[in-house]
Coordinates of C-alpha atoms in Angstrom, one line a residue:
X1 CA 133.3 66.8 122.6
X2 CA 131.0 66.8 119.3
X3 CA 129.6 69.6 117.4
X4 CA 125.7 69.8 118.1
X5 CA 123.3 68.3 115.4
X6 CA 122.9 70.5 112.5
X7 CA 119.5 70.9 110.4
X8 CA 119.6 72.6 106.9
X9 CA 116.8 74.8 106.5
X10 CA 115.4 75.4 103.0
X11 CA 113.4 78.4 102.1
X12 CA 112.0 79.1 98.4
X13 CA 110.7 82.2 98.3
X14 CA 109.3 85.1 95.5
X15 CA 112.1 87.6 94.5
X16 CA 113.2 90.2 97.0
X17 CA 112.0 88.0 100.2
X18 CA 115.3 86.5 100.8
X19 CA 116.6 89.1 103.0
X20 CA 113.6 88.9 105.5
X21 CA 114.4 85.5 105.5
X22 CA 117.9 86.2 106.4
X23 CA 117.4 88.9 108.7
X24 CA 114.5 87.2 110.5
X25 CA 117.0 84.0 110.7
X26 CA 120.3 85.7 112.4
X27 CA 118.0 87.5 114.7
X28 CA 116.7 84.5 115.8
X29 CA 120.2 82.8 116.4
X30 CA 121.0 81.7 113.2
X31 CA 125.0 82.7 111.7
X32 CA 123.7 83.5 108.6
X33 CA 122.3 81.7 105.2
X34 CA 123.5 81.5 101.7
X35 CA 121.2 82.7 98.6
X36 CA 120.7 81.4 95.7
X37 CA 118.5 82.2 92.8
X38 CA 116.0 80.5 90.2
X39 CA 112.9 79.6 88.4
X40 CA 109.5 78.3 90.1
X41 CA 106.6 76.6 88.6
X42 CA 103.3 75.5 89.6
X43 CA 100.9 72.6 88.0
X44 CA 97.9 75.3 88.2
X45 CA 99.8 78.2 86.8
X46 CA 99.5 79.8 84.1
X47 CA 103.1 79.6 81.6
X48 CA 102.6 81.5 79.1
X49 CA 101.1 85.5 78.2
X50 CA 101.0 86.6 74.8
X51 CA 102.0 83.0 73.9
X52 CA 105.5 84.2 75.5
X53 CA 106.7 81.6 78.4
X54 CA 106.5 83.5 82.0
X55 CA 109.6 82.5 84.1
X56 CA 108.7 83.0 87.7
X57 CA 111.6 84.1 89.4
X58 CA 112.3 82.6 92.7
X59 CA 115.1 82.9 95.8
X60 CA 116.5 79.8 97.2
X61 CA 117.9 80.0 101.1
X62 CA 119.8 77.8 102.9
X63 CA 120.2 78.2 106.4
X64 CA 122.1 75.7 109.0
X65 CA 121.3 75.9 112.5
X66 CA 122.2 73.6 115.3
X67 CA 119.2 71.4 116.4
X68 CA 118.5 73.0 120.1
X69 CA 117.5 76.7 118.2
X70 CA 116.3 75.3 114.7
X71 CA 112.4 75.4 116.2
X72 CA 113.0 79.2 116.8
X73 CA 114.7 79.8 113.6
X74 CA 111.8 78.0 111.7
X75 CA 109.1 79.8 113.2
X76 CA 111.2 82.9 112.8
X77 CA 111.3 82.4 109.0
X78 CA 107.7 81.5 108.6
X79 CA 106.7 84.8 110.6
X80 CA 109.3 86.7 108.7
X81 CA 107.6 86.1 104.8
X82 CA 104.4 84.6 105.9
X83 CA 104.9 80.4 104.9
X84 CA 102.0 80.0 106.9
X85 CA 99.6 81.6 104.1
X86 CA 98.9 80.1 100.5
X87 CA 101.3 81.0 97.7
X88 CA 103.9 83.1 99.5
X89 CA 106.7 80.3 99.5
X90 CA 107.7 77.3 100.9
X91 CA 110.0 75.9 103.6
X92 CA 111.5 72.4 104.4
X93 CA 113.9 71.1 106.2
X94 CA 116.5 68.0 105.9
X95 CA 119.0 66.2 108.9
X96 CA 122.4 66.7 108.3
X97 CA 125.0 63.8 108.7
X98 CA 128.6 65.7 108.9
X99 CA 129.6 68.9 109.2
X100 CA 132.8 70.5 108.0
X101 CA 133.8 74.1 108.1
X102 CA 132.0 74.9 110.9
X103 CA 134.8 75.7 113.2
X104 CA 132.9 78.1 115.5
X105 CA 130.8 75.0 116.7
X106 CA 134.1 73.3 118.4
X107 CA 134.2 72.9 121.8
X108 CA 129.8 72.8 122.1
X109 CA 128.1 69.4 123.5
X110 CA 125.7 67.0 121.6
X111 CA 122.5 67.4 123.7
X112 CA 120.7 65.5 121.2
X113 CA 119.6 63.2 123.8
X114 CA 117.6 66.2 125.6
X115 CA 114.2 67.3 124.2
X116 CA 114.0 70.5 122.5
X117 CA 112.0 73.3 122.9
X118 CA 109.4 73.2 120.2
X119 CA 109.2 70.0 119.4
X120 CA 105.9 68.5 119.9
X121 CA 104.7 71.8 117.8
X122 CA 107.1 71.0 114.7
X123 CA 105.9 67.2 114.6
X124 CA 102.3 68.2 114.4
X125 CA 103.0 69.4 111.2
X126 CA 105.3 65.9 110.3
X127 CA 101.5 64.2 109.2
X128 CA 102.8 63.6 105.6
X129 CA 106.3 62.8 104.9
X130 CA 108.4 63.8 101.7
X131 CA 110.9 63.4 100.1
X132 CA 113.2 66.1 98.2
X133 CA 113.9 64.9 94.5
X134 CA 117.2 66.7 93.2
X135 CA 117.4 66.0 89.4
X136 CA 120.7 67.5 87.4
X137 CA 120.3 67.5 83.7
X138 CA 122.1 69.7 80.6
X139 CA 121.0 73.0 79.8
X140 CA 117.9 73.1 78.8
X141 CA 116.4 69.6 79.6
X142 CA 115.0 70.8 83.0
X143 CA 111.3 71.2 80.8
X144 CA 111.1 67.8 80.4
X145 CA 112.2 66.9 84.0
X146 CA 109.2 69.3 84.8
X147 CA 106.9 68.1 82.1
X148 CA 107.3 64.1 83.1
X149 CA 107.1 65.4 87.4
X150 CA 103.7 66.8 86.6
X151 CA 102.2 64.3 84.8
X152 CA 103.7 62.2 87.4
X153 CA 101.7 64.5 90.3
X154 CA 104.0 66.9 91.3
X155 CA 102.1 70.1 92.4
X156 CA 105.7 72.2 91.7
X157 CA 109.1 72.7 91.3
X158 CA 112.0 74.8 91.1
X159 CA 115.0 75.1 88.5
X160 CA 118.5 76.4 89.4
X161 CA 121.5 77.0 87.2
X162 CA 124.8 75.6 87.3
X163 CA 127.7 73.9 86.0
X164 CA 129.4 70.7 85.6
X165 CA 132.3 67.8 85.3
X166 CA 132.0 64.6 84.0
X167 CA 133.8 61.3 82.6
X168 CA 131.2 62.0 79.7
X169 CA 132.1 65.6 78.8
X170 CA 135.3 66.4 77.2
X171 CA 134.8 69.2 75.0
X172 CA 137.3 71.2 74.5
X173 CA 137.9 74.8 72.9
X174 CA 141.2 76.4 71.7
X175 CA 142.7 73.6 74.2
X176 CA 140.2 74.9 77.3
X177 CA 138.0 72.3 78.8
X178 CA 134.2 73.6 78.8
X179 CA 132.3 72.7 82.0
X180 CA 128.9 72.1 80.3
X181 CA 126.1 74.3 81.7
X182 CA 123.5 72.3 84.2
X183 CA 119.9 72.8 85.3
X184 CA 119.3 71.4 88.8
X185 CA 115.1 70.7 89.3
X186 CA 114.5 70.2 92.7
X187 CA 110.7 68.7 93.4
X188 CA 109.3 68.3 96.6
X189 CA 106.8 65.1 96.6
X190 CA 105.0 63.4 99.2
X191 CA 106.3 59.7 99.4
X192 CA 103.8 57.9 98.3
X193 CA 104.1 59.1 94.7
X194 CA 108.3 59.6 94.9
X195 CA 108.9 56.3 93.1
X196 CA 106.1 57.0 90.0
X197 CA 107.6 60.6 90.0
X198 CA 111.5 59.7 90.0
X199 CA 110.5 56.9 87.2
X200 CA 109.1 59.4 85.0
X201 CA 111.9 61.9 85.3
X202 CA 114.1 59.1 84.5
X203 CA 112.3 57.7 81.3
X204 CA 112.0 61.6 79.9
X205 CA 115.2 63.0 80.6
X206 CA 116.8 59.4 79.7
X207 CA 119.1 59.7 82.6
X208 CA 119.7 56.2 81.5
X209 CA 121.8 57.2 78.8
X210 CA 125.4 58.7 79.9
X211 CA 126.1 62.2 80.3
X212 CA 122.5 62.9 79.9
X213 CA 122.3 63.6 84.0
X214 CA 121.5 62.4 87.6
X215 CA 118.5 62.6 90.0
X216 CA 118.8 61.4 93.8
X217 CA 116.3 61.3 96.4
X218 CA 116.6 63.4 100.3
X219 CA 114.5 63.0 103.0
X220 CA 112.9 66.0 104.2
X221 CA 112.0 66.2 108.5
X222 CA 109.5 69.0 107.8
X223 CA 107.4 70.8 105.1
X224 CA 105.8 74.6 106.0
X225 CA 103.7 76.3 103.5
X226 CA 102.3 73.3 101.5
X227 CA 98.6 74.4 101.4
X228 CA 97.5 71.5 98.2
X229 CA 94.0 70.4 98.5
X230 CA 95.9 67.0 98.8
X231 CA 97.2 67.4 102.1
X232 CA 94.0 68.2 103.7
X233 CA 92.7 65.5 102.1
X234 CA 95.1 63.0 103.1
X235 CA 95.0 64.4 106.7
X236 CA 91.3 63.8 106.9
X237 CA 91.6 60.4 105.6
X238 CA 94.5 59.6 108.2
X239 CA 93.8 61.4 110.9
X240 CA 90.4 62.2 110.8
X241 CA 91.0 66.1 110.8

């Protein structure tokens, strides 16, 4: 027997909204979600008060559900912290290809071949595809990932901390290897302007160069709580709506 489908669920919210999220997720079937925390940023915000930078602090959920209860567990979450409304957050969600550590799920069928409850509902929102650009970069680089995604047309982003390992970094004190600090900038973009986007983060962070980072690109199934005057536009001009 295989273990069902899984879908990642990913849920940036303000600070203090990740427990609705959570609670709103395990009552609608989900096992539970993982939370992490960061910086947001929007093209139409304001950065600085008092000529002091404003860091927006942000919550980063993920939540994996199998695919026959991930329609519930979506709409759960929106209800839960209101994605459905302008500026409260925003969702998306990306197709898993393995699973490990998941033990619980042995023994379940792959119904994938079945429709799901909730489908034709979550592909009416599926008018514009995007794509999840996941840039890694050393401490304090992640402005200029930001800075060349803007002028690129990103409408937003968010930062998260980290650390990291590489061929490139070998430093060394009192004999103890130091795992370099990270920033991880993930920007969600529709796909039209991905490649202009990922070829600007590339040229300004000089991920070229070695050890200066990494960016990758993810497919994303479904967006929730993208209200940009851009969508509606390209909606109209697509679909005539």
């Amino acid at each position: 027997m295989k273990k069902p489908k899984q879908k990642l669920i990913v849920t940036i919210v303000k600070k203090e909204q990740a427990k609705k999220v959570i609670r709103a997720s395990k009552e609608a079937g989900a096992r539970g979600g993982t939370t992490l925390f960061g910086r947001g940023y929007r093209t139409n915000e304001k950065e600085r008060f008092l000529g002091i930078p404003i860091e927006r602090e942000r919550e980063i959920i993920l939540t994996l559900v199998e695919e026959e209860i991930y329609p519930e567990v979506m709409q759960a979450i929106i209800d839960s912290v209101h994605l459905n409304k302008p500026r409260q957050g925003i969702g998306f969600v990306i197709d898993t290809k393995k699973i490990t550590g998941t033990q619980h799920l042995l023994g379940l069928e792959d119904n994938d071949n079945e429709p799901h409850e909730g489908d034709v509902e979550l592909k009416m929102e599926e008018k514009i595809m995007y794509d999840l650009i996941i840039t890694v970069v050393n401490k304090g680089n992640s402005e200029k990932v930001v800075d060349a995604s803007k002028k690129a047309g990103a409408e937003g982003g968010t930062i998260l901390n980290g650390r990291g390992t590489g061929i490139h970094e070998k430093a060394k004190l009192f004999n103890i290897l130091i795992e370099p600090e990270k920033e991880v900038v993930l920007t969600l973009i529709s796909k039209d302007k991905t490649n202009a986007v990922l070829k600007a983060i590339e040229e300004e962070a000089e991920l070229n160069t070695a050890g200066k980072g990494i960016a990758f690109v993810i497919d994303v199934d479904q967006t929730i709580g993208i209200n940009h005057v851009l969508n509606q536009m390209v909606n109209e001009k697509l679909y005539g709506k």
